[in-house]
Amino acid sequence: MTATARPQVRTLRPPLDDVVAGLTVALVLVPQALAYAALAGLPPSAGLMAAIFPPLASALLGSSPYLQTGPTALTSLLTLGVLAGTFVPGSPGYVQAAALLALMVGAIRVMIGLARFGALAYFMSLPVLRGFTSGAAVLIIVSQVPALLGRGSSGLGVWAAAWRAVSDPERYNVAAIVLAALTIALIRGLRRVSPLIPGVLVAVLLGLAATAVFGRVTPVLGPMPTALSLPSLALPWGQAGSLMLGAAVIAVVGFAEPAAIARTFTVRGKPWDADRELIAQGAANLVSGVMHGMPVGGSFARSALNRQAGARTRLSGAVAGLAVLAFLPFANVLEGLPRAVLAAIVVLSASSLLQLGALFKLWRYAKSQASTALATFVLTLVMAPRVDYAVVLGISLAVFTHLYREAQLGVTVEREGGTVTIRFEGVLWFGSLQALERALQRLEEDLSGVERVVLDTSRLGRVDFSALMLLYDAEQRLSDQGLDVSITGLHGRGEMIMGRIRRG
C-alpha cells in the first residue's frame, strides 16, 4: 500500500504577523514623526516624508527583521544642532538644508558600508556614548519646556528659551500643562498594562478630543500636508562644505543606535551584518533627502514594539511606511493636535536615553572612563545646540585617554650576577618608547660587571615597528661593547619582522 503524500500548504501566518506588526508600529510612527520634526525645527511634512520612504528602503536592503527606521529623537537633536547655527529653524532654507543633510548622511553611510568599514559601529566607546546620549536627553527634555507650558517658539537657544518660558509664570497655559501631564501619565500607564497598546495614539486622540470639546485653548499643530512632496535635488549645495562635519557625526554617531538595536534583537542563526545595515540606513537617508525629509535612524522603542507585535521579517518595516503613506491624504485630521501633547511624547522618548545612574556607576569601575563620560555629558550641555562638536571632542578625549594609558609602559630591571634582565609590560609602540629608552640609558651608564643583557618582551601585548627598530639598535649597540645580548618573548608578526631586520 503506497502512502499518499500530503500536499504542502503554504502558511500565511508570517506575512500576516508582519502586516499586523507594521500597522501597530505605524500607529506610533505618525505622531512620533510629527514630534521629532518639531524637535528638529522642521515642519510636519519633513517628518511624514521621513516616516514613509526610509522604512521602505531599510526594509528592502537591511539585515535585521525588527529594526524600524525613521525619525528619532537623537537624530533630530543632532539635525537641529548642525543646522540652527546657519539657518533659521522652520524657514524654507532650513528645510532644504535638512534635506541636503539627509542626503549627505546617506551618502557617507553607503560609502562606509560599501568599503566594509562596518566596524565603525563600535568606534564610539561606551563612556562617550553614554555621556552624549544622557546629555542629549537632557537637552531634548529642556527644549520641550516652552511647549509643555503652552508657549510658542521664541527662536532662542535651548536653554534661553526654556528659561524664558519658566521665568514668566503669569503666561503659563494651564490647559497645556494639564494635557502634557495627562499624556505622560496615560502613556506610562498603558505601557504597564501592555506594551502592545499604542499609548502614543491614545494620547493623540485625547488631545484631539480636548481641542474638539474646548476649542484651541493651547497652541496646536496647524496645517498638515495631505500630498507627497515631489522628489527634487534643488538643494543648497553651496552649503555642503559647512555641513560636512555635522553629516559625518550624524552618519557615525547616529548609526550607533540602529547598530545597538540590530545587535540586541539578533535572530539566532541569522547574525546582523553591519556593512549591509550601513548601506540600508544610508539608502533610507538618501530617499528621505530626495523627498525633502530629514535625517533618520533606527528607533529602539518602535523596533521593540515591532518585535513584541509579532514581526517575523523586514516586511513589517515596509508595511509601516506604506501605512503612513495611506494615512497622508487624511493627515489634516491632526491639525487640531495640541503641541503640548507632542512635547510630552518627545519627553517620554528622551527619558529612555537618560542614563545618569550608569554614568556615576562608571566611577566605581574605571575613573578615567567615567571622567570621559562626564566630560562628554557636560560638553553636550554646554555646547548646545552644536552637540556634534561635543561628540567630536568626546571621541577625541576618549582617544587621548586610551593613548595616554597605552603609553604607560611597565619596566622592571633585575640583576643577578653578571646578567641584567629588563622586562617590559604593556604595549611597546612609538608612543611608549620613552620608557624603554630611559631603561637602556640607565643600564648603559653603568655596565661594570655586566656580561649578559636580556630584553624580555614576553609580557607585551603588542610591539610595533618603531619599537622593534629601537630594540634592534640597542642589541647592536650593546653587542659592540662586548656584551651578550638577547631579545626574548617575541612571537608572531613581531618575531618575523625582527628576523627581517636582522637579515638586513
Short mmCIF file of C-alpha atoms in Angstrom, two decimals:
data_model
loop_
_atom_site.label_atom_id
_atom_site.label_comp_id
_atom_site.label_asym_id
_atom_site.label_seq_id
_atom_site.Cartn_x
_atom_site.Cartn_y
_atom_site.Cartn_z
CA MET A 1 0.00 0.00 0.00
CA THR A 2 1.51 3.24 -1.12
CA ALA A 3 1.30 6.17 1.29
CA THR A 4 -0.27 9.24 -0.24
CA ALA A 5 1.91 12.31 0.27
CA ARG A 6 0.14 15.16 1.95
CA PRO A 7 0.01 18.30 -0.14
CA GLN A 8 2.12 21.08 1.32
CA VAL A 9 0.02 24.01 2.44
CA ARG A 10 1.78 27.34 2.43
CA THR A 11 1.14 29.18 5.65
CA LEU A 12 0.13 32.83 5.54
CA ARG A 13 0.86 33.40 9.18
CA PRO A 14 4.32 35.07 8.92
CA PRO A 15 3.15 37.70 6.36
CA LEU A 16 0.02 38.36 8.39
CA ASP A 17 2.15 38.73 11.53
CA ASP A 18 4.33 41.26 9.73
CA VAL A 19 1.31 43.20 8.48
CA VAL A 20 -0.18 43.41 11.97
CA ALA A 21 3.20 44.42 13.47
CA GLY A 22 3.76 47.05 10.76
CA LEU A 23 0.31 48.58 11.29
CA THR A 24 0.90 48.62 15.05
CA VAL A 25 4.19 50.47 14.57
CA ALA A 26 2.55 52.94 12.15
CA LEU A 27 0.08 53.98 14.86
CA VAL A 28 3.08 55.19 16.89
CA LEU A 29 5.22 56.32 13.97
CA VAL A 30 2.89 59.09 12.74
CA PRO A 31 2.73 61.12 15.98
CA GLN A 32 6.40 60.49 16.70
CA ALA A 33 7.37 61.69 13.21
CA LEU A 34 5.48 64.94 13.82
CA ALA A 35 7.03 65.33 17.28
CA TYR A 36 10.59 64.70 16.11
CA ALA A 37 10.18 67.03 13.14
CA ALA A 38 9.18 69.77 15.58
CA LEU A 39 12.20 68.92 17.74
CA ALA A 40 14.46 69.30 14.70
CA GLY A 41 12.88 72.68 13.87
CA LEU A 42 11.14 71.28 10.78
CA PRO A 43 7.52 71.34 9.55
CA PRO A 44 5.28 68.25 9.80
CA SER A 45 5.82 67.42 6.11
CA ALA A 46 9.53 66.68 6.73
CA GLY A 47 8.63 64.24 9.50
CA LEU A 48 5.98 62.46 7.43
CA MET A 49 8.24 62.10 4.37
CA ALA A 50 10.90 60.65 6.69
CA ALA A 51 8.31 58.21 8.03
CA ILE A 52 7.17 56.95 4.62
CA PHE A 53 10.16 56.32 2.37
CA PRO A 54 13.08 55.47 4.73
CA PRO A 55 11.25 52.45 6.25
CA LEU A 56 10.68 51.14 2.71
CA ALA A 57 14.36 51.49 1.76
CA SER A 58 15.53 49.95 5.02
CA ALA A 59 13.12 47.01 4.64
CA LEU A 60 14.44 46.37 1.14
CA LEU A 61 18.15 46.43 1.97
CA GLY A 62 18.57 45.85 5.72
CA SER A 63 19.62 42.74 7.63
CA SER A 64 17.60 43.00 10.85
CA PRO A 65 13.99 41.72 10.73
CA TYR A 66 12.95 44.01 13.58
CA LEU A 67 14.75 47.32 13.04
CA GLN A 68 12.31 50.17 12.41
CA THR A 69 13.79 53.16 10.59
CA GLY A 70 12.53 56.75 10.61
CA PRO A 71 12.76 59.97 12.62
CA THR A 72 14.31 59.57 16.08
CA ALA A 73 14.85 61.93 19.00
CA LEU A 74 18.65 61.68 18.92
CA THR A 75 18.98 62.23 15.17
CA SER A 76 16.52 65.14 15.35
CA LEU A 77 18.57 66.86 18.05
CA LEU A 78 21.75 66.37 16.02
CA THR A 79 19.99 67.82 12.97
CA LEU A 80 18.92 70.88 14.94
CA GLY A 81 22.45 71.31 16.28
CA VAL A 82 24.07 71.14 12.84
CA LEU A 83 21.61 73.49 11.12
CA ALA A 84 20.49 76.01 13.74
CA GLY A 85 23.76 77.94 13.72
CA THR A 86 23.49 78.73 9.98
CA PHE A 87 19.79 78.66 9.11
CA VAL A 88 16.61 79.91 10.77
CA PRO A 89 14.62 76.89 12.05
CA GLY A 90 11.41 76.42 10.10
CA SER A 91 12.44 78.65 7.20
CA PRO A 92 12.42 77.33 3.60
CA GLY A 93 16.23 77.43 3.57
CA TYR A 94 16.33 75.41 6.79
CA VAL A 95 14.00 72.76 5.33
CA GLN A 96 16.14 72.46 2.20
CA ALA A 97 19.32 72.27 4.28
CA ALA A 98 17.80 69.41 6.33
CA ALA A 99 17.11 67.51 3.11
CA LEU A 100 20.67 68.13 1.93
CA LEU A 101 21.98 66.97 5.31
CA ALA A 102 19.97 63.75 4.97
CA LEU A 103 21.47 63.17 1.53
CA MET A 104 25.00 63.71 2.85
CA VAL A 105 24.42 61.41 5.83
CA GLY A 106 23.07 58.77 3.47
CA ALA A 107 25.99 59.07 1.05
CA ILE A 108 28.53 58.76 3.88
CA ARG A 109 26.85 55.68 5.32
CA VAL A 110 26.58 53.99 1.93
CA MET A 111 30.27 54.64 1.21
CA ILE A 112 31.29 53.29 4.62
CA GLY A 113 29.14 50.20 4.08
CA LEU A 114 30.44 49.55 0.56
CA ALA A 115 34.01 49.92 1.85
CA ARG A 116 33.13 47.30 4.50
CA PHE A 117 34.05 49.57 7.38
CA GLY A 118 31.09 48.43 9.45
CA ALA A 119 33.43 48.26 12.45
CA LEU A 120 32.76 51.99 12.82
CA ALA A 121 29.59 50.90 14.57
CA TYR A 122 31.84 50.08 17.52
CA PHE A 123 34.02 53.18 17.22
CA MET A 124 32.26 55.24 19.88
CA SER A 125 33.36 53.99 23.27
CA LEU A 126 30.65 53.17 25.79
CA PRO A 127 31.59 56.09 28.10
CA VAL A 128 31.36 58.62 25.23
CA LEU A 129 28.08 57.13 24.02
CA ARG A 130 26.53 57.18 27.50
CA GLY A 131 27.75 60.68 28.20
CA PHE A 132 26.48 62.03 24.90
CA THR A 133 23.08 60.30 24.92
CA SER A 134 22.44 61.37 28.51
CA GLY A 135 23.38 64.96 27.70
CA ALA A 136 21.25 64.83 24.57
CA ALA A 137 18.32 63.51 26.61
CA VAL A 138 18.57 66.45 28.99
CA LEU A 139 18.69 68.90 26.07
CA ILE A 140 15.70 67.25 24.37
CA ILE A 141 13.64 67.46 27.55
CA VAL A 142 14.67 71.08 28.19
CA SER A 143 13.84 72.01 24.58
CA GLN A 144 10.24 70.90 25.15
CA VAL A 145 9.67 73.09 28.21
CA PRO A 146 8.13 76.03 26.26
CA ALA A 147 5.64 73.71 24.50
CA LEU A 148 4.82 71.93 27.77
CA LEU A 149 3.93 75.32 29.29
CA GLY A 150 1.87 76.32 26.27
CA ARG A 151 4.38 78.82 24.90
CA GLY A 152 5.27 79.19 21.24
CA SER A 153 8.73 79.06 19.70
CA SER A 154 10.86 82.07 20.64
CA GLY A 155 13.75 81.49 18.23
CA LEU A 156 16.16 81.47 21.18
CA GLY A 157 18.63 78.77 22.12
CA VAL A 158 17.53 75.69 24.04
CA TRP A 159 18.48 76.98 27.49
CA ALA A 160 17.41 80.58 26.88
CA ALA A 161 14.01 79.55 25.52
CA ALA A 162 13.38 77.22 28.46
CA TRP A 163 14.41 79.88 30.99
CA ARG A 164 12.22 82.49 29.32
CA ALA A 165 9.21 80.17 29.47
CA VAL A 166 9.79 79.09 33.07
CA SER A 167 10.57 82.56 34.43
CA ASP A 168 7.19 84.01 33.42
CA PRO A 169 4.55 82.11 35.46
CA GLU A 170 1.80 84.55 34.50
CA ARG A 171 1.91 83.28 30.92
CA TYR A 172 1.71 79.59 31.80
CA ASN A 173 -1.05 77.84 29.83
CA VAL A 174 -2.80 75.65 32.40
CA ALA A 175 -4.62 73.66 29.72
CA ALA A 176 -1.31 72.79 28.02
CA ILE A 177 0.26 71.73 31.32
CA VAL A 178 -2.73 69.52 32.17
CA LEU A 179 -2.72 67.92 28.71
CA ALA A 180 1.02 67.25 28.90
CA ALA A 181 0.70 65.70 32.36
CA LEU A 182 -2.23 63.54 31.25
CA THR A 183 -0.30 62.43 28.16
CA ILE A 184 2.71 61.33 30.20
CA ALA A 185 0.55 59.55 32.79
CA LEU A 186 -1.58 57.88 30.13
CA ILE A 187 1.30 56.55 28.02
CA ARG A 188 3.20 55.29 31.07
CA GLY A 189 0.07 53.67 32.49
CA LEU A 190 -0.80 51.90 29.25
CA ARG A 191 2.79 50.64 28.89
CA ARG A 192 2.40 48.91 32.24
CA VAL A 193 -0.81 47.28 31.11
CA SER A 194 0.67 46.06 27.81
CA PRO A 195 3.50 47.33 25.61
CA LEU A 196 1.34 46.47 22.59
CA ILE A 197 -1.26 49.13 23.42
CA PRO A 198 -0.41 52.19 21.28
CA GLY A 199 -0.36 54.66 24.15
CA VAL A 200 1.01 57.39 21.90
CA LEU A 201 -2.02 57.04 19.60
CA VAL A 202 -4.42 57.08 22.54
CA ALA A 203 -2.75 60.27 23.82
CA VAL A 204 -3.11 61.87 20.38
CA LEU A 205 -6.81 61.00 20.28
CA LEU A 206 -7.18 62.51 23.77
CA GLY A 207 -5.53 65.73 22.60
CA LEU A 208 -7.74 65.94 19.51
CA ALA A 209 -10.83 65.30 21.65
CA ALA A 210 -9.79 68.10 24.03
CA THR A 211 -9.49 70.52 21.11
CA ALA A 212 -12.86 69.43 19.74
CA VAL A 213 -14.58 69.97 23.09
CA PHE A 214 -12.82 73.07 24.45
CA GLY A 215 -11.54 74.68 21.26
CA ARG A 216 -7.97 75.71 20.51
CA VAL A 217 -7.09 76.87 24.01
CA THR A 218 -3.46 75.82 23.56
CA PRO A 219 -1.06 76.10 20.58
CA VAL A 220 -1.90 73.37 18.05
CA LEU A 221 -0.07 71.69 15.22
CA GLY A 222 -1.76 73.68 12.45
CA PRO A 223 -1.85 72.99 8.69
CA MET A 224 -0.81 69.48 7.67
CA PRO A 225 0.38 68.16 4.28
CA THR A 226 -2.03 65.82 2.53
CA ALA A 227 0.07 65.06 -0.56
CA LEU A 228 3.54 63.75 -1.28
CA SER A 229 6.43 66.11 -1.81
CA LEU A 230 7.87 65.95 -5.31
CA PRO A 231 11.35 64.41 -5.46
CA SER A 232 13.95 67.08 -6.05
CA LEU A 233 17.67 67.72 -5.86
CA ALA A 234 17.28 71.51 -5.97
CA LEU A 235 19.07 71.96 -2.66
CA PRO A 236 21.59 74.48 -1.24
CA TRP A 237 24.63 72.54 -2.47
CA GLY A 238 26.85 75.55 -1.80
CA GLN A 239 26.42 74.89 1.93
CA ALA A 240 27.60 71.29 1.68
CA GLY A 241 31.07 72.16 2.94
CA SER A 242 29.77 73.74 6.14
CA LEU A 243 27.52 70.71 6.76
CA MET A 244 30.19 68.06 6.15
CA LEU A 245 31.37 67.67 9.77
CA GLY A 246 27.81 67.51 11.08
CA ALA A 247 26.85 64.98 8.41
CA ALA A 248 29.83 62.79 9.31
CA VAL A 249 28.95 62.95 13.01
CA ILE A 250 25.31 62.04 12.36
CA ALA A 251 26.39 59.25 9.98
CA VAL A 252 28.66 57.62 12.56
CA VAL A 253 27.04 58.56 15.88
CA GLY A 254 23.51 58.16 14.56
CA PHE A 255 24.38 54.66 13.37
CA ALA A 256 25.24 53.60 16.92
CA GLU A 257 21.53 53.44 17.74
CA PRO A 258 20.40 51.13 14.88
CA ALA A 259 23.57 49.06 15.39
CA ALA A 260 22.69 48.55 19.06
CA ILE A 261 19.12 47.63 18.11
CA ALA A 262 20.24 45.11 15.49
CA ARG A 263 22.70 43.53 17.95
CA THR A 264 20.10 43.37 20.72
CA PHE A 265 17.46 41.75 18.53
CA THR A 266 19.77 39.41 16.61
CA VAL A 267 17.96 36.26 15.45
CA ARG A 268 19.75 33.00 16.27
CA GLY A 269 21.48 31.70 13.19
CA LYS A 270 20.93 34.98 11.34
CA PRO A 271 23.51 37.46 12.63
CA TRP A 272 23.13 41.06 11.58
CA ASP A 273 25.52 42.49 9.03
CA ALA A 274 26.97 45.90 9.99
CA ASP A 275 28.04 46.72 6.41
CA ARG A 276 24.66 45.80 4.98
CA GLU A 277 22.86 47.76 7.66
CA LEU A 278 25.03 50.79 6.96
CA ILE A 279 24.05 50.62 3.29
CA ALA A 280 20.37 50.21 4.23
CA GLN A 281 20.45 53.15 6.66
CA GLY A 282 22.34 55.17 4.05
CA ALA A 283 19.70 54.43 1.42
CA ALA A 284 16.99 55.40 3.90
CA ASN A 285 18.60 58.81 4.36
CA LEU A 286 19.14 59.25 0.62
CA VAL A 287 15.45 58.76 -0.17
CA SER A 288 14.49 60.96 2.76
CA GLY A 289 16.66 63.76 1.37
CA VAL A 290 15.31 63.41 -2.17
CA MET A 291 11.73 63.60 -0.82
CA HIS A 292 12.54 66.66 1.34
CA GLY A 293 12.51 64.72 4.58
CA MET A 294 15.09 64.78 7.36
CA PRO A 295 17.99 62.61 8.61
CA VAL A 296 16.71 59.32 10.02
CA GLY A 297 17.95 56.46 12.15
CA GLY A 298 16.73 53.36 13.96
CA SER A 299 14.17 53.69 16.75
CA PHE A 300 14.66 51.38 19.73
CA ALA A 301 11.11 51.91 21.01
CA ARG A 302 9.45 51.22 17.65
CA SER A 303 11.77 48.27 16.96
CA ALA A 304 10.90 46.73 20.33
CA LEU A 305 7.19 47.29 19.64
CA ASN A 306 7.62 45.72 16.21
CA ARG A 307 9.18 42.62 17.76
CA GLN A 308 6.59 42.36 20.52
CA ALA A 309 3.78 42.72 17.97
CA GLY A 310 4.98 39.53 16.29
CA ALA A 311 7.10 40.70 13.35
CA ARG A 312 8.97 37.92 11.56
CA THR A 313 10.67 39.65 8.64
CA ARG A 314 11.59 43.10 7.30
CA LEU A 315 8.18 43.21 5.63
CA SER A 316 6.84 44.80 8.81
CA GLY A 317 9.02 47.88 8.21
CA ALA A 318 7.67 48.24 4.68
CA VAL A 319 4.10 47.91 5.96
CA ALA A 320 4.73 50.69 8.49
CA GLY A 321 5.94 53.05 5.74
CA LEU A 322 3.04 52.15 3.43
CA ALA A 323 0.54 52.66 6.26
CA VAL A 324 1.84 56.21 6.82
CA LEU A 325 1.58 56.79 3.05
CA ALA A 326 -2.06 55.62 3.12
CA PHE A 327 -2.75 57.97 6.04
CA LEU A 328 -1.23 61.01 4.32
CA PRO A 329 -4.42 62.17 2.48
CA PHE A 330 -6.19 62.28 5.84
CA ALA A 331 -3.37 63.96 7.78
CA ASN A 332 -5.40 67.17 8.17
CA VAL A 333 -7.35 65.45 10.96
CA LEU A 334 -4.29 66.16 13.13
CA GLU A 335 -4.36 69.93 12.62
CA GLY A 336 -6.01 70.47 16.00
CA LEU A 337 -3.48 68.35 17.92
CA PRO A 338 -2.10 70.39 20.86
CA ARG A 339 1.67 70.86 20.68
CA ALA A 340 1.84 70.11 24.41
CA VAL A 341 0.84 66.51 23.62
CA LEU A 342 3.66 66.18 21.07
CA ALA A 343 6.09 67.72 23.56
CA ALA A 344 5.09 65.15 26.18
CA ILE A 345 5.65 62.35 23.64
CA VAL A 346 9.16 63.68 22.95
CA VAL A 347 9.93 63.95 26.68
CA LEU A 348 8.92 60.34 27.26
CA SER A 349 11.07 59.17 24.34
CA ALA A 350 14.06 61.16 25.56
CA SER A 351 13.76 59.87 29.11
CA SER A 352 14.80 56.41 27.90
CA LEU A 353 18.12 57.89 26.75
CA LEU A 354 18.91 59.34 30.18
CA GLN A 355 21.46 57.15 31.98
CA LEU A 356 22.73 59.30 34.84
CA GLY A 357 22.88 56.31 37.19
CA ALA A 358 25.05 54.41 34.72
CA LEU A 359 27.37 57.41 34.40
CA PHE A 360 28.07 57.53 38.10
CA LYS A 361 28.45 53.74 38.30
CA LEU A 362 31.33 54.07 35.85
CA TRP A 363 33.29 55.87 38.57
CA ARG A 364 33.43 52.64 40.58
CA TYR A 365 34.65 50.64 37.59
CA ALA A 366 37.18 52.97 35.95
CA LYS A 367 37.71 56.57 36.97
CA SER A 368 39.40 57.56 33.70
CA GLN A 369 36.48 56.21 31.66
CA ALA A 370 33.99 57.87 33.99
CA SER A 371 35.81 61.17 33.55
CA THR A 372 35.49 60.84 29.77
CA ALA A 373 31.77 60.10 30.07
CA LEU A 374 31.10 63.00 32.43
CA ALA A 375 33.19 65.38 30.30
CA THR A 376 31.19 64.38 27.20
CA PHE A 377 27.95 64.86 29.15
CA VAL A 378 28.94 68.37 30.26
CA LEU A 379 30.25 69.30 26.81
CA THR A 380 26.94 68.25 25.26
CA LEU A 381 25.03 70.50 27.65
CA VAL A 382 27.37 73.46 27.34
CA MET A 383 27.87 73.40 23.58
CA ALA A 384 24.18 73.17 22.66
CA PRO A 385 22.96 73.42 20.01
CA ARG A 386 26.27 72.31 18.40
CA VAL A 387 26.12 68.91 20.03
CA ASP A 388 28.02 67.47 17.06
CA TYR A 389 31.08 69.39 18.29
CA ALA A 390 30.59 67.84 21.72
CA VAL A 391 30.64 64.36 20.16
CA VAL A 392 33.87 65.08 18.30
CA LEU A 393 35.50 66.44 21.46
CA GLY A 394 34.25 63.46 23.48
CA ILE A 395 35.68 60.97 20.98
CA SER A 396 38.96 62.92 20.90
CA LEU A 397 39.14 62.82 24.69
CA ALA A 398 38.49 59.07 24.70
CA VAL A 399 41.24 58.50 22.11
CA PHE A 400 43.67 60.69 24.09
CA THR A 401 42.87 58.82 27.31
CA HIS A 402 43.42 55.50 25.54
CA LEU A 403 46.74 56.62 24.03
CA TYR A 404 47.92 58.00 27.36
CA ARG A 405 47.16 54.70 29.06
CA GLU A 406 48.85 52.75 26.29
CA ALA A 407 51.94 54.96 26.64
CA GLN A 408 52.44 53.86 30.26
CA LEU A 409 54.98 51.08 29.80
CA GLY A 410 55.91 48.98 32.79
CA VAL A 411 59.68 48.39 33.06
CA THR A 412 61.32 46.06 35.59
CA VAL A 413 65.12 45.70 35.83
CA GLU A 414 66.58 42.64 37.59
CA ARG A 415 70.29 41.95 38.11
CA GLU A 416 71.68 38.56 39.03
CA GLY A 417 75.43 38.20 38.91
CA GLY A 418 76.61 39.40 35.51
CA THR A 419 73.15 39.12 33.91
CA VAL A 420 70.74 42.05 33.67
CA THR A 421 67.15 41.26 32.68
CA ILE A 422 64.85 44.08 31.59
CA ARG A 423 61.20 43.05 31.46
CA PHE A 424 58.51 45.12 29.76
CA GLU A 425 54.80 45.03 30.44
CA GLY A 426 52.05 46.75 28.44
CA VAL A 427 52.22 47.82 24.81
CA LEU A 428 55.55 48.75 23.23
CA TRP A 429 54.88 51.22 20.44
CA PHE A 430 56.23 54.57 19.31
CA GLY A 431 54.14 56.30 21.98
CA SER A 432 55.73 54.34 24.83
CA LEU A 433 59.36 54.22 23.63
CA GLN A 434 60.49 56.85 26.10
CA ALA A 435 60.28 54.38 28.99
CA LEU A 436 62.36 51.87 27.01
CA GLU A 437 64.98 54.48 26.13
CA ARG A 438 65.30 55.59 29.75
CA ALA A 439 65.81 51.99 30.95
CA LEU A 440 68.52 51.43 28.34
CA GLN A 441 70.23 54.75 29.17
CA ARG A 442 70.38 53.87 32.89
CA LEU A 443 71.83 50.47 32.00
CA GLU A 444 74.48 51.91 29.69
CA GLU A 445 75.54 54.47 32.30
CA ASP A 446 76.90 51.66 34.47
CA LEU A 447 77.93 48.47 32.67
CA SER A 448 80.53 47.45 35.25
CA GLY A 449 80.29 43.71 35.91
CA VAL A 450 77.61 43.20 33.26
CA GLU A 451 78.26 40.31 30.88
CA ARG A 452 74.80 39.49 29.54
CA VAL A 453 71.64 41.56 28.85
CA VAL A 454 68.20 40.00 28.35
CA LEU A 455 65.41 42.16 26.90
CA ASP A 456 62.27 40.20 27.86
CA THR A 457 59.20 41.14 25.78
CA SER A 458 57.04 38.14 26.75
CA ARG A 459 54.62 40.31 28.77
CA LEU A 460 53.99 42.79 25.99
CA GLY A 461 50.63 42.75 24.29
CA ARG A 462 51.98 44.23 21.07
CA VAL A 463 55.28 45.54 19.65
CA ASP A 464 55.21 47.91 16.69
CA PHE A 465 57.89 48.52 14.05
CA SER A 466 59.39 51.60 15.76
CA ALA A 467 59.85 49.61 18.96
CA LEU A 468 61.41 46.68 17.09
CA MET A 469 63.92 49.03 15.46
CA LEU A 470 64.83 50.54 18.82
CA LEU A 471 65.30 47.07 20.33
CA TYR A 472 67.49 46.07 17.40
CA ASP A 473 69.61 49.24 17.72
CA ALA A 474 70.05 48.57 21.44
CA GLU A 475 71.00 44.97 20.72
CA GLN A 476 73.67 46.07 18.22
CA ARG A 477 74.99 48.88 20.41
CA LEU A 478 75.39 46.68 23.48
CA SER A 479 76.88 43.84 21.42
CA ASP A 480 79.51 46.26 20.09
CA GLN A 481 80.51 46.83 23.72
CA GLY A 482 81.26 43.13 24.15
CA LEU A 483 78.02 42.11 25.86
CA ASP A 484 75.97 39.02 25.15
CA VAL A 485 72.52 40.45 24.23
CA SER A 486 69.30 38.52 23.59
CA ILE A 487 65.75 39.62 22.90
CA THR A 488 63.26 37.05 24.18
CA GLY A 489 59.48 36.71 24.10
CA LEU A 490 58.83 37.97 20.59
CA HIS A 491 56.23 35.96 18.75
CA GLY A 492 54.11 36.04 15.63
CA ARG A 493 54.49 39.07 13.40
CA GLY A 494 56.96 40.77 15.77
CA GLU A 495 59.34 37.82 15.60
CA MET A 496 59.01 37.67 11.81
CA ILE A 497 59.77 41.39 11.33
CA MET A 498 62.74 41.26 13.73
CA GLY A 499 64.13 38.41 11.66
CA ARG A 500 63.89 40.52 8.54
CA ILE A 501 65.55 43.49 10.26
CA ARG A 502 68.48 41.32 11.37
CA ARG A 503 68.91 39.93 7.89
CA GLY A 504 69.03 43.47 6.51
#
